[in-house]
Amino acid sequence: MTAPKRNAYAFYKCLGITKLKIKCGEIGSLAFQECSNLKKVWISKDVAVITATANTKAPLYKCSTSLIVYTDASARQSGWGSKWNYGKGTLGTAYTTKYNITEAEFDAL
């Protein structure tokens, strides 16, 4: 028996999440899959790993099509998979992403 991937499906279809801040640790593939009410997520540049190897395996796969991803990083961090901000729609295209947004700026949204 193989162990499940860490964080996979952690908040699958969790409709109660509308705004989210992730400050540290690791985000696994499909962690927030189909959280259709999620509209804003802020990811700290201190998040070490985001597992995202394919459009349809991204942590935010099939969330709200109006979701905006914010980060205080100036660009994708080295431990973040190439599809870290993907998952929009059934093809898993990139979400609108805003870089260099501080936590305080995000809180004010």
mmCIF file of C-alpha atoms in Angstrom:
data_model
loop_
_atom_site.group_PDB
_atom_site.id
_atom_site.type_symbol
_atom_site.label_atom_id
_atom_site.label_comp_id
_atom_site.label_asym_id
_atom_site.label_seq_id
_atom_site.Cartn_x
_atom_site.Cartn_y
_atom_site.Cartn_z
ATOM 1 C CA MET A 1 0.000 0.000 0.000
ATOM 2 C CA THR A 2 1.321 3.438 -0.888
ATOM 3 C CA ALA A 3 0.852 6.433 1.372
ATOM 4 C CA PRO A 4 -1.424 9.201 0.082
ATOM 5 C CA LYS A 5 0.263 12.328 -1.192
ATOM 6 C CA ARG A 6 0.497 14.968 1.481
ATOM 7 C CA ASN A 7 -2.132 17.694 1.259
ATOM 8 C CA ALA A 8 -3.861 16.135 -1.745
ATOM 9 C CA TYR A 9 -7.581 16.983 -1.612
ATOM 10 C CA ALA A 10 -7.092 18.662 1.791
ATOM 11 C CA PHE A 11 -10.058 21.007 1.278
ATOM 12 C CA TYR A 12 -11.809 19.274 -1.644
ATOM 13 C CA LYS A 13 -15.078 21.059 -2.529
ATOM 14 C CA CYS A 14 -14.962 23.162 0.642
ATOM 15 C CA LEU A 15 -17.589 25.769 -0.173
ATOM 16 C CA GLY A 16 -17.065 27.741 3.046
ATOM 17 C CA ILE A 17 -13.712 29.157 1.974
ATOM 18 C CA THR A 18 -13.996 32.493 0.140
ATOM 19 C CA LYS A 19 -10.697 34.180 1.035
ATOM 20 C CA LEU A 20 -7.526 32.380 2.065
ATOM 21 C CA LYS A 21 -3.996 33.207 3.233
ATOM 22 C CA ILE A 22 -1.219 30.633 3.143
ATOM 23 C CA LYS A 23 1.890 31.794 4.969
ATOM 24 C CA CYS A 24 4.229 28.819 5.264
ATOM 25 C CA GLY A 25 4.718 25.137 4.620
ATOM 26 C CA GLU A 26 3.703 23.179 1.574
ATOM 27 C CA ILE A 27 0.679 23.096 -0.714
ATOM 28 C CA GLY A 28 -0.047 19.743 -2.325
ATOM 29 C CA SER A 29 -1.602 19.102 -5.707
ATOM 30 C CA LEU A 30 -5.398 19.423 -5.753
ATOM 31 C CA ALA A 31 -5.406 20.758 -2.160
ATOM 32 C CA PHE A 32 -8.265 23.167 -2.895
ATOM 33 C CA GLN A 33 -9.869 21.375 -5.836
ATOM 34 C CA GLU A 34 -13.363 22.623 -6.669
ATOM 35 C CA CYS A 35 -13.582 25.195 -3.865
ATOM 36 C CA SER A 36 -15.964 27.090 -6.096
ATOM 37 C CA ASN A 37 -16.584 29.977 -3.668
ATOM 38 C CA LEU A 38 -12.885 30.775 -3.259
ATOM 39 C CA LYS A 39 -12.386 34.238 -4.778
ATOM 40 C CA LYS A 40 -9.044 35.424 -3.344
ATOM 41 C CA VAL A 41 -5.962 33.572 -2.196
ATOM 42 C CA TRP A 42 -2.686 35.045 -0.957
ATOM 43 C CA ILE A 43 0.411 32.849 -0.956
ATOM 44 C CA SER A 44 3.483 33.979 0.928
ATOM 45 C CA LYS A 45 6.862 33.762 -0.734
ATOM 46 C CA ASP A 46 7.797 31.751 2.384
ATOM 47 C CA VAL A 47 5.740 28.771 1.191
ATOM 48 C CA ALA A 48 8.529 26.331 0.394
ATOM 49 C CA VAL A 49 6.783 23.926 -1.980
ATOM 50 C CA ILE A 50 3.719 24.003 -4.192
ATOM 51 C CA THR A 51 3.169 20.688 -5.953
ATOM 52 C CA ALA A 52 1.793 21.434 -9.404
ATOM 53 C CA THR A 53 3.062 19.232 -12.192
ATOM 54 C CA ALA A 54 0.175 19.650 -14.638
ATOM 55 C CA ASN A 55 -2.702 22.058 -15.295
ATOM 56 C CA THR A 56 -5.214 19.543 -13.953
ATOM 57 C CA LYS A 57 -3.094 18.634 -10.900
ATOM 58 C CA ALA A 58 -2.694 22.182 -9.592
ATOM 59 C CA PRO A 59 -3.764 22.999 -6.006
ATOM 60 C CA LEU A 60 -6.509 25.367 -7.195
ATOM 61 C CA TYR A 61 -7.942 23.148 -9.935
ATOM 62 C CA LYS A 62 -11.563 23.998 -10.803
ATOM 63 C CA CYS A 63 -12.005 26.726 -8.216
ATOM 64 C CA SER A 64 -14.037 29.827 -9.015
ATOM 65 C CA THR A 65 -13.323 31.186 -12.491
ATOM 66 C CA SER A 66 -13.141 34.646 -10.893
ATOM 67 C CA LEU A 67 -10.425 33.586 -8.416
ATOM 68 C CA ILE A 68 -7.441 35.939 -8.181
ATOM 69 C CA VAL A 69 -4.137 34.690 -6.795
ATOM 70 C CA TYR A 70 -1.968 37.168 -4.869
ATOM 71 C CA THR A 71 1.575 36.732 -3.616
ATOM 72 C CA ASP A 72 4.294 38.858 -2.065
ATOM 73 C CA ALA A 73 6.817 37.113 -4.298
ATOM 74 C CA SER A 74 8.101 38.986 -7.325
ATOM 75 C CA ALA A 75 7.912 35.819 -9.455
ATOM 76 C CA ARG A 76 7.345 32.056 -9.103
ATOM 77 C CA GLN A 77 9.593 30.695 -6.347
ATOM 78 C CA SER A 78 12.035 27.858 -7.031
ATOM 79 C CA GLY A 79 10.033 25.275 -5.044
ATOM 80 C CA TRP A 80 6.770 26.119 -6.733
ATOM 81 C CA GLY A 81 5.713 23.828 -9.555
ATOM 82 C CA SER A 82 5.434 25.386 -12.997
ATOM 83 C CA LYS A 83 1.621 25.181 -12.834
ATOM 84 C CA TRP A 84 1.320 26.562 -9.264
ATOM 85 C CA ASN A 85 -1.322 29.160 -10.223
ATOM 86 C CA TYR A 86 -3.228 27.043 -12.750
ATOM 87 C CA GLY A 87 -6.574 25.304 -12.534
ATOM 88 C CA LYS A 88 -9.103 27.713 -14.039
ATOM 89 C CA GLY A 89 -11.870 25.912 -15.904
ATOM 90 C CA THR A 90 -11.852 22.341 -17.141
ATOM 91 C CA LEU A 91 -8.592 22.834 -19.052
ATOM 92 C CA GLY A 92 -6.829 24.248 -16.030
ATOM 93 C CA THR A 93 -5.528 27.530 -17.448
ATOM 94 C CA ALA A 94 -3.738 30.111 -15.286
ATOM 95 C CA TYR A 95 -5.667 32.286 -12.856
ATOM 96 C CA THR A 96 -5.113 36.026 -12.779
ATOM 97 C CA THR A 97 -2.029 36.423 -10.580
ATOM 98 C CA LYS A 98 -0.849 39.595 -8.863
ATOM 99 C CA TYR A 99 2.749 39.692 -7.636
ATOM 100 C CA ASN A 100 4.409 41.912 -4.993
ATOM 101 C CA ILE A 101 1.213 42.194 -2.930
ATOM 102 C CA THR A 102 1.946 42.388 0.795
ATOM 103 C CA GLU A 103 -0.157 40.577 3.348
ATOM 104 C CA ALA A 104 -1.466 43.940 4.614
ATOM 105 C CA GLU A 105 -2.500 44.937 1.094
ATOM 106 C CA PHE A 106 -4.294 41.607 0.679
ATOM 107 C CA ASP A 107 -6.058 42.046 4.026
ATOM 108 C CA ALA A 108 -7.374 45.417 2.836
ATOM 109 C CA LEU A 109 -9.062 43.882 -0.243
#
